[in-house]
PDB file of C-alpha atoms in Angstrom:
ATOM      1  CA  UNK A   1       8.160  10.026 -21.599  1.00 61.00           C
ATOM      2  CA  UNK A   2       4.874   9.306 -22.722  1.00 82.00           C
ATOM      3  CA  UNK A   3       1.747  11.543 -22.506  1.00 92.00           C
ATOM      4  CA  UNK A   4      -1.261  10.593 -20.029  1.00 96.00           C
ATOM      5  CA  UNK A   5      -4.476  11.730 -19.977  1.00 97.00           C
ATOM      6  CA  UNK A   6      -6.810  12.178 -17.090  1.00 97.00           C
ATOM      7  CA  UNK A   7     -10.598  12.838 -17.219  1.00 97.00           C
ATOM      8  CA  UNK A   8     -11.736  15.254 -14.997  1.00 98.00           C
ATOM      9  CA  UNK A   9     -14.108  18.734 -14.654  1.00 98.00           C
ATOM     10  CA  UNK A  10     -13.420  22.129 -14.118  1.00 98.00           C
ATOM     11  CA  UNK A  11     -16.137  24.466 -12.325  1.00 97.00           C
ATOM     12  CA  UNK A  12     -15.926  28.031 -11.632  1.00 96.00           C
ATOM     13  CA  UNK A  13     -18.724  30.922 -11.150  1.00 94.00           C
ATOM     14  CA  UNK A  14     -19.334  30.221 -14.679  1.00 93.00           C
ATOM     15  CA  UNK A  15     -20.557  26.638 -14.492  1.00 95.00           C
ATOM     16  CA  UNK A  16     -18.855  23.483 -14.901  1.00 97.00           C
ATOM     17  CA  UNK A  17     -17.317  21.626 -17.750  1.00 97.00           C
ATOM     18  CA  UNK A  18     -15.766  17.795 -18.691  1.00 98.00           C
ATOM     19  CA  UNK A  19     -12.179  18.431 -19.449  1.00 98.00           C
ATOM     20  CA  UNK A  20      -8.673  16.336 -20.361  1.00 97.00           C
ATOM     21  CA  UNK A  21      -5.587  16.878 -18.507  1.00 98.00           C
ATOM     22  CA  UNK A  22      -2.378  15.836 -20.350  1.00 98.00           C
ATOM     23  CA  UNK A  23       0.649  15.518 -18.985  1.00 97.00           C
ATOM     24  CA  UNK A  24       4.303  14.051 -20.073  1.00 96.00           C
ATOM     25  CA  UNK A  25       5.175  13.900 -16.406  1.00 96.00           C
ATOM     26  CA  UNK A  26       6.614  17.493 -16.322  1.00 96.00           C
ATOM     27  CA  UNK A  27       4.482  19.678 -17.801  1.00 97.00           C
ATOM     28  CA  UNK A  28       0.762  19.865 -17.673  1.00 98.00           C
ATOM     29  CA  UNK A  29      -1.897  20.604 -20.391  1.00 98.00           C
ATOM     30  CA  UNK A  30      -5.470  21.280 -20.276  1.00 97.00           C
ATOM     31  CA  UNK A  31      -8.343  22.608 -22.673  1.00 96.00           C
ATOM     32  CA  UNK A  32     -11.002  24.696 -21.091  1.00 96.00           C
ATOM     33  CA  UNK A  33     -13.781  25.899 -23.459  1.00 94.00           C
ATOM     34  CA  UNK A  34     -11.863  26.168 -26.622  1.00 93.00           C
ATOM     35  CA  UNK A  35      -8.985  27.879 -24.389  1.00 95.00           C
ATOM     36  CA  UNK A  36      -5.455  25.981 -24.121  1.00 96.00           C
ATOM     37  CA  UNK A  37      -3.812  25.958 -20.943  1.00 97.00           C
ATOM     38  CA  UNK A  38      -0.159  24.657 -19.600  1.00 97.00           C
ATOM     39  CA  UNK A  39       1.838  25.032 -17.066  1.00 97.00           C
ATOM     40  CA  UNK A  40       4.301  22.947 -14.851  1.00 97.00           C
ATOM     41  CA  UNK A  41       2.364  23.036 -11.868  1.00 97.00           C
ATOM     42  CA  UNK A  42      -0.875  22.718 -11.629  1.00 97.00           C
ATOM     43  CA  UNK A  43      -1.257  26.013 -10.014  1.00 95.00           C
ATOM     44  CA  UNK A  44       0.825  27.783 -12.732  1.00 96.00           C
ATOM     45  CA  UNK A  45      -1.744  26.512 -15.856  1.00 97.00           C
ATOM     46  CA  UNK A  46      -1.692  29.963 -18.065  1.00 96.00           C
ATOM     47  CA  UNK A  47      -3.315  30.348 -21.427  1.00 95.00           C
ATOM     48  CA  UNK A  48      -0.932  29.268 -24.618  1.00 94.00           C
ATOM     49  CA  UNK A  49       0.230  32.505 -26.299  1.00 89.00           C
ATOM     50  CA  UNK A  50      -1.830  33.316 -29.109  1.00 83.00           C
ATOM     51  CA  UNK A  51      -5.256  32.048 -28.019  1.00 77.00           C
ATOM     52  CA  UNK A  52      -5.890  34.611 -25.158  1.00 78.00           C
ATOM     53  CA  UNK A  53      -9.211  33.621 -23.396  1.00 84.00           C
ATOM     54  CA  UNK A  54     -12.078  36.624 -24.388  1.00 82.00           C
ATOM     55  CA  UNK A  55     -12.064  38.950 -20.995  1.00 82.00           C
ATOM     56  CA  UNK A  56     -13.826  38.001 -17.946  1.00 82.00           C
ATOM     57  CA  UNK A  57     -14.187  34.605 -19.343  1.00 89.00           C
ATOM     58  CA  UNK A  58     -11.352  33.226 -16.430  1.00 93.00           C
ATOM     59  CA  UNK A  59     -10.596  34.095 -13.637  1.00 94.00           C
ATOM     60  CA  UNK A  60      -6.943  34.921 -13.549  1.00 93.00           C
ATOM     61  CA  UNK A  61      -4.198  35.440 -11.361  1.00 92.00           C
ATOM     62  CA  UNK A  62      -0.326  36.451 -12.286  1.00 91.00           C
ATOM     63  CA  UNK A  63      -1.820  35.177 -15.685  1.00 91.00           C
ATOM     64  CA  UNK A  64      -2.398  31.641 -14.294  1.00 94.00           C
ATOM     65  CA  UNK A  65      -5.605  30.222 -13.339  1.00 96.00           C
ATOM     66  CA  UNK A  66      -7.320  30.858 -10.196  1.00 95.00           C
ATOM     67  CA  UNK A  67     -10.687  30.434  -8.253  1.00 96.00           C
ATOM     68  CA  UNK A  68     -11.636  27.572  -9.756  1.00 97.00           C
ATOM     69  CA  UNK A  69     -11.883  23.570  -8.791  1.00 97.00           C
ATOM     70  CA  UNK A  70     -10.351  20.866 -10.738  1.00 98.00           C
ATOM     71  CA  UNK A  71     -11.304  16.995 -10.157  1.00 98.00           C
ATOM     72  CA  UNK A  72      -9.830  14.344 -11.882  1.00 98.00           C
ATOM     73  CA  UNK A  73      -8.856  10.501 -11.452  1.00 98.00           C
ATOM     74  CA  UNK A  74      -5.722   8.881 -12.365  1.00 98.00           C
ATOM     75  CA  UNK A  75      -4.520   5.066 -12.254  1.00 97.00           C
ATOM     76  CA  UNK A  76      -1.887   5.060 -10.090  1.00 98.00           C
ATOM     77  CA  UNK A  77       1.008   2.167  -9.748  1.00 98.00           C
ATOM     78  CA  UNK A  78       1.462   0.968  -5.481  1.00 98.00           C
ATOM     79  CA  UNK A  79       3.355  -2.184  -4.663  1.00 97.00           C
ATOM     80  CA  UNK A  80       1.180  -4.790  -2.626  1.00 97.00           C
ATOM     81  CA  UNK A  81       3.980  -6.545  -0.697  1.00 96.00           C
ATOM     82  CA  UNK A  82       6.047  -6.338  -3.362  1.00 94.00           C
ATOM     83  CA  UNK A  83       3.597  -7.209  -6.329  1.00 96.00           C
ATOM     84  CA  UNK A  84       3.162  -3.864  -9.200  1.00 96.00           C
ATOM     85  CA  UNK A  85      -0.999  -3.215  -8.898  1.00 97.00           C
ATOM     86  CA  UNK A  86      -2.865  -0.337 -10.045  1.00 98.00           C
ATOM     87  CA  UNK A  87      -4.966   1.549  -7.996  1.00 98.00           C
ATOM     88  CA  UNK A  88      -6.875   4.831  -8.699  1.00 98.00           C
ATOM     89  CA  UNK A  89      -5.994   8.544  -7.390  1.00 98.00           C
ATOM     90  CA  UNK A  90      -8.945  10.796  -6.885  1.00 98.00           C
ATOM     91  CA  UNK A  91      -7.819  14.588  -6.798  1.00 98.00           C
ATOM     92  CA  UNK A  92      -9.972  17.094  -5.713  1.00 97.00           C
ATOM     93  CA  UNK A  93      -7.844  21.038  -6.430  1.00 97.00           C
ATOM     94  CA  UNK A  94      -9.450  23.876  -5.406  1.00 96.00           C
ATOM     95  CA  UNK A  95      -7.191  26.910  -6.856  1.00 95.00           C
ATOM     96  CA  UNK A  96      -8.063  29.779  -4.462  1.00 86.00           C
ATOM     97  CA  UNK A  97      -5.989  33.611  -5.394  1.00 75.00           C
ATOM     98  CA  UNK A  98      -4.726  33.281  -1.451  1.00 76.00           C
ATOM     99  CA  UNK A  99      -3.432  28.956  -0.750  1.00 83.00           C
ATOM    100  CA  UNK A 100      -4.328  26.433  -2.787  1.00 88.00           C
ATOM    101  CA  UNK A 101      -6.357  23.248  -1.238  1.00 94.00           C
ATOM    102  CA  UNK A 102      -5.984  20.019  -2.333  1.00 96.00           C
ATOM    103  CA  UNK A 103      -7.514  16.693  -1.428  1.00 97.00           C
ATOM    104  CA  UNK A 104      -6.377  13.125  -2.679  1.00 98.00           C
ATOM    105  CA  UNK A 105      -8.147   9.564  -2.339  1.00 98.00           C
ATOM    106  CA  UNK A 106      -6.635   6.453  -2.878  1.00 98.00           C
ATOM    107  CA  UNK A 107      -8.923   3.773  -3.836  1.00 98.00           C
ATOM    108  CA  UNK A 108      -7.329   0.079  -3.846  1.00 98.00           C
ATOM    109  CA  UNK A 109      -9.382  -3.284  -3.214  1.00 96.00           C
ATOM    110  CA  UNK A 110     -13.050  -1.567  -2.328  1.00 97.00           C
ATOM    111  CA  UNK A 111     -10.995   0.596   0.498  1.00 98.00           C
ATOM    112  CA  UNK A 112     -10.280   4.120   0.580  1.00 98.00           C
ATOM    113  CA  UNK A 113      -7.501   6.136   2.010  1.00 98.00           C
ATOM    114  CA  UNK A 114      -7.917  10.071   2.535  1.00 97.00           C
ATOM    115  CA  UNK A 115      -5.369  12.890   2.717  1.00 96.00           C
ATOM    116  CA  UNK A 116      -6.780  15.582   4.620  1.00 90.00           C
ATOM    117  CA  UNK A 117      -9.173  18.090   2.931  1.00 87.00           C
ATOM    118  CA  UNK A 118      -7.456  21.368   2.570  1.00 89.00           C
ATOM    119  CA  UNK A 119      -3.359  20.324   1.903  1.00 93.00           C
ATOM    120  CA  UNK A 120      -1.368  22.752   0.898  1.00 90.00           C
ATOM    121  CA  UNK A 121       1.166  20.263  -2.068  1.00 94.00           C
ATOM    122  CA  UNK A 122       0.831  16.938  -3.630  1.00 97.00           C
ATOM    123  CA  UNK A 123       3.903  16.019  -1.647  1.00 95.00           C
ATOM    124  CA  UNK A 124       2.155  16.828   1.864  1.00 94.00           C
ATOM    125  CA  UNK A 125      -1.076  14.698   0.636  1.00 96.00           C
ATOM    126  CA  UNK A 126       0.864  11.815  -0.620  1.00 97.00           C
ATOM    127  CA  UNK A 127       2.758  11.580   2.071  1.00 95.00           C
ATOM    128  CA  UNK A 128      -0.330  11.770   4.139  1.00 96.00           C
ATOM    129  CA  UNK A 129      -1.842   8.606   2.144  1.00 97.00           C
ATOM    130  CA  UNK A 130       1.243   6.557   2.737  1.00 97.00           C
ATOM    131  CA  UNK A 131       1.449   7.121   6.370  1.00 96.00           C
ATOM    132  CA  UNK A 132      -2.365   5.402   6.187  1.00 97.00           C
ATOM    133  CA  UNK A 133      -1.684   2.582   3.975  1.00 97.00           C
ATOM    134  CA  UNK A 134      -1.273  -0.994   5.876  1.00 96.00           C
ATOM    135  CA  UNK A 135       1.915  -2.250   6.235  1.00 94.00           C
ATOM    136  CA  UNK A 136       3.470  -3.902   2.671  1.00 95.00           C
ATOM    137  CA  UNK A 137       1.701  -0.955   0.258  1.00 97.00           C
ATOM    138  CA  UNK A 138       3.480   1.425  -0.917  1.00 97.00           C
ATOM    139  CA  UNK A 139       3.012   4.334  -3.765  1.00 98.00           C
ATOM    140  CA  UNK A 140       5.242   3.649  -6.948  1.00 98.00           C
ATOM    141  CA  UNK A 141       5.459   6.915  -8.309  1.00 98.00           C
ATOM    142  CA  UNK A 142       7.909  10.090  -8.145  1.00 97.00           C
ATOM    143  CA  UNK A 143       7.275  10.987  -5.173  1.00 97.00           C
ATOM    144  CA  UNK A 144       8.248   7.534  -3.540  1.00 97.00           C
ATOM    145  CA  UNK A 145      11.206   7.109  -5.843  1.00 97.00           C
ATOM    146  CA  UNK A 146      14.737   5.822  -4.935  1.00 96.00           C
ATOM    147  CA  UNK A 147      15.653   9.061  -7.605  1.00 97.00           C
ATOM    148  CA  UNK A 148      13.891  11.701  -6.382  1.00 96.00           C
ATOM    149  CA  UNK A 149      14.479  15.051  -4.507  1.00 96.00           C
ATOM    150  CA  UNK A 150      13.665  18.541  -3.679  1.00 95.00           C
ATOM    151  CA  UNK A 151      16.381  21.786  -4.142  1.00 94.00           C
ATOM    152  CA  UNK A 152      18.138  22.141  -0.614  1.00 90.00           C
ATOM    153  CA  UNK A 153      15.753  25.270   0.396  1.00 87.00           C
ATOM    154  CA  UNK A 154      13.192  25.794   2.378  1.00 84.00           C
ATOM    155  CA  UNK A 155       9.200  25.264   0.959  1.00 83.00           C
ATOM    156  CA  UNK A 156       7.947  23.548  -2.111  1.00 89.00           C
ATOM    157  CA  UNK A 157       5.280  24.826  -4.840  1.00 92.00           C
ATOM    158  CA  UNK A 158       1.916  22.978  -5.185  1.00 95.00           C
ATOM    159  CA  UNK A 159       3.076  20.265  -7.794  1.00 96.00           C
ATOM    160  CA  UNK A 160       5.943  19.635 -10.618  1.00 96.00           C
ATOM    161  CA  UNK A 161       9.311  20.727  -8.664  1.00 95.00           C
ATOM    162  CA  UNK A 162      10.527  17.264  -8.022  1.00 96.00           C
ATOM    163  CA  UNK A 163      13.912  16.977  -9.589  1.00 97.00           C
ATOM    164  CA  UNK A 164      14.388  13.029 -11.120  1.00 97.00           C
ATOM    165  CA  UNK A 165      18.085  11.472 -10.647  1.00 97.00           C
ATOM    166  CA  UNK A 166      17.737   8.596 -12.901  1.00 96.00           C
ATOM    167  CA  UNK A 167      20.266   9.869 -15.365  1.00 96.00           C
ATOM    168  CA  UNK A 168      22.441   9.432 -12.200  1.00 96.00           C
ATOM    169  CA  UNK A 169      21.702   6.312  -9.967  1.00 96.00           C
ATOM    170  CA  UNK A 170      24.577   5.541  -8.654  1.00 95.00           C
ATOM    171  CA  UNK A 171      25.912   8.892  -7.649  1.00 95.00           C
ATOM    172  CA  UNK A 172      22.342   9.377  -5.893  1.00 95.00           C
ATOM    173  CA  UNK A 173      22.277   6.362  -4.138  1.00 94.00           C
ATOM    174  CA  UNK A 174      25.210   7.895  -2.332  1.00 91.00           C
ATOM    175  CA  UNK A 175      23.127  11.035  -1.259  1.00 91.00           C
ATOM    176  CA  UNK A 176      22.815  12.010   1.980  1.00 89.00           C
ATOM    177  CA  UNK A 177      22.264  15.170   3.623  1.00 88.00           C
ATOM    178  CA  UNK A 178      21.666  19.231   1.285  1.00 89.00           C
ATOM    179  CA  UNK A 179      25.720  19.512   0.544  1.00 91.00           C
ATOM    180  CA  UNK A 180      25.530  16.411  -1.110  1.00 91.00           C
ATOM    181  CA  UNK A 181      22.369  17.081  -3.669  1.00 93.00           C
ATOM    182  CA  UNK A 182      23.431  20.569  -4.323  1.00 94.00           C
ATOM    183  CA  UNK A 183      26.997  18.650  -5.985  1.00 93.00           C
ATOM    184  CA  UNK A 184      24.363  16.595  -7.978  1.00 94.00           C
ATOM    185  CA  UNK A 185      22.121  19.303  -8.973  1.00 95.00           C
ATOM    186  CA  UNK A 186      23.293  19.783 -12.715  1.00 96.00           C
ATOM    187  CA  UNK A 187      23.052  15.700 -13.281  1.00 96.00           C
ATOM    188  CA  UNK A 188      19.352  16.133 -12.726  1.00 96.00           C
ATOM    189  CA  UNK A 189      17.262  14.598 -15.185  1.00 95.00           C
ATOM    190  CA  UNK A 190      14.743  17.615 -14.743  1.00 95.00           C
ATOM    191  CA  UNK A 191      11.347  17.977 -12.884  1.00 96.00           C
ATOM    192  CA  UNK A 192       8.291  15.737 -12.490  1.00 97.00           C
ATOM    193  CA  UNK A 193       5.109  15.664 -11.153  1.00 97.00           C
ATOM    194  CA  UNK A 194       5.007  14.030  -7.976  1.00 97.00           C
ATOM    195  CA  UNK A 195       1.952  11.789  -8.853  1.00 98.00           C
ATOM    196  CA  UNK A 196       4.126  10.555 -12.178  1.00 97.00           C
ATOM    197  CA  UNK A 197       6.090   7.369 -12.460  1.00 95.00           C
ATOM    198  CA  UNK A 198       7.967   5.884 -15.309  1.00 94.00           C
ATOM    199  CA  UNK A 199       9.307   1.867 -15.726  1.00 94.00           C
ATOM    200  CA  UNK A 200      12.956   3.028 -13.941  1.00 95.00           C
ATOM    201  CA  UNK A 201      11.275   3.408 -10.243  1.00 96.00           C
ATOM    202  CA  UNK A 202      13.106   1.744  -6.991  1.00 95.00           C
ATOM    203  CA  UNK A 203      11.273   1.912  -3.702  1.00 94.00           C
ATOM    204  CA  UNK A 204      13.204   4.748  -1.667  1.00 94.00           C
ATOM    205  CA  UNK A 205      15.331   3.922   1.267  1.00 90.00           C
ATOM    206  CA  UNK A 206      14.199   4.119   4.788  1.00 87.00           C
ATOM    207  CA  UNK A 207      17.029   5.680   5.980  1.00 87.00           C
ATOM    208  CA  UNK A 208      21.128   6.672   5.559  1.00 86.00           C
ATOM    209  CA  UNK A 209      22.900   6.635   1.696  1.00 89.00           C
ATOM    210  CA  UNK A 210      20.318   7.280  -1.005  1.00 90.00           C
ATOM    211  CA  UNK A 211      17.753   9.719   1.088  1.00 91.00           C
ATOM    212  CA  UNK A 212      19.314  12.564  -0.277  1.00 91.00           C
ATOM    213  CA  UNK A 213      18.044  16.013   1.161  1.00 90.00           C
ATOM    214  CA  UNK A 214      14.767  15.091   1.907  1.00 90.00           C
ATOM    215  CA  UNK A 215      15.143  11.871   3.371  1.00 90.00           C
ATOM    216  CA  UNK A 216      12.607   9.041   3.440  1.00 92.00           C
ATOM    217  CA  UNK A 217       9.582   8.531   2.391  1.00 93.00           C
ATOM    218  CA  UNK A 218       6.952   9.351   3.654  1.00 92.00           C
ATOM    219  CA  UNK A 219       8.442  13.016   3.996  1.00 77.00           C
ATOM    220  CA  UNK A 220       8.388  14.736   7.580  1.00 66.00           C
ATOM    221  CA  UNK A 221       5.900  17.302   7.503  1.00 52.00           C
ATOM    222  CA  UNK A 222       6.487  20.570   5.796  1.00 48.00           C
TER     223      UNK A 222
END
């Protein structure tokens, strides 16, 4: 995969600062005042060992970032009745020590279409934007994907737990119900971001072989 950057700002009680967050689809980097941070979620970003951040300088929580707000935009691939365009994703994370919130806004063609304002994952937001979009758009990244899935278990984190099947098309076109993604497990690919997409994505069925454990897209709600 290749990296993308996003331009963006990060404000906490300290003040606010232009940042760069890089990702290669699974995990996520970001500079904050001289201070490295990764992660693969977005509410897992922890300082790199050996550049600890001086004391007090972050707010912290299980070593990961927390009470803080990160906003960023991102050119994001939908299909316009089939056609590949490129619209942009405005992300609005507030990383709170108790729930996350998180707020996305698709802009495409002078129109905008909202999530809510305080969802809990980028899966429950995206799917929220979908549900919204007229009839012949549709997202072309991870989330949407033909290859896509969550592990058979109840919940989801925030971001980055999507496991990618594209080592294994044809056995995951197949897919349909938990029993039968748990047997595919291993031949996962690994774990994306949900607002990735790479040049091997396939609209996901609406319904039957190929849903896998989640089923269509747009997901049911959480």
């Amino acid at each position: 995969m290749t990296d993308e950057s996003w331009a963006g700002w990060y404000r906490d009680r300290n003040g606010s600062d232009a940042v760069v967050l890089t990702t290669d689809g699974q995990r996520l980097r970001i500079r904050i005042r001289g201070v490295d941070f990764e992660g693969e979620s977005f509410d897992g970003l922890a300082p790199v060992p050996g550049t600890p951040p001086e004391s007090g300088a972050f707010a912290l929580a299980d070593g990961a970032l927390t009470d803080c707000v990160l906003e960023w935009d991102l050119p994001l691939p939908v299909l316009v009745a089939g056609t590949p365009r490129t619209a942009t994703l405005g992300c609005l994370l507030s990383l709170r020590r108790a729930d996350p919130d998180l707020h996305l806004a698709l802009h495409l063609d002078g129109a905008v279409y909202e999530s809510a304002r305080a969802e809990s994952d980028f899966a429950a937001a995206l799917t929220a934007i979908q549900r919204i979009l007229p009839d012949g758009i549709r997202l072309g990244i991870c989330i949407a994907c033909a290859f896509s899935d969550y592990f058979p278990a109840p919940g989801r984190g925030l971001s980055g737990g999507l496991a990618c099947f594209r080592g294994a098309k044809d056995a995951y076109r197949d897919t349909e119900g938990e029993g039968a993604v748990l047997d595919l497990w291993d031949r996962r690919t690994g774990c994306v971001q949900e607002i990735w997409s790479c040049r091997e994505f396939e609209v996901r069925p609406a319904r039957g072989a190929g849903t896998g454990h989640r089923g269509a897209f747009p997901l049911e709600p959480a």
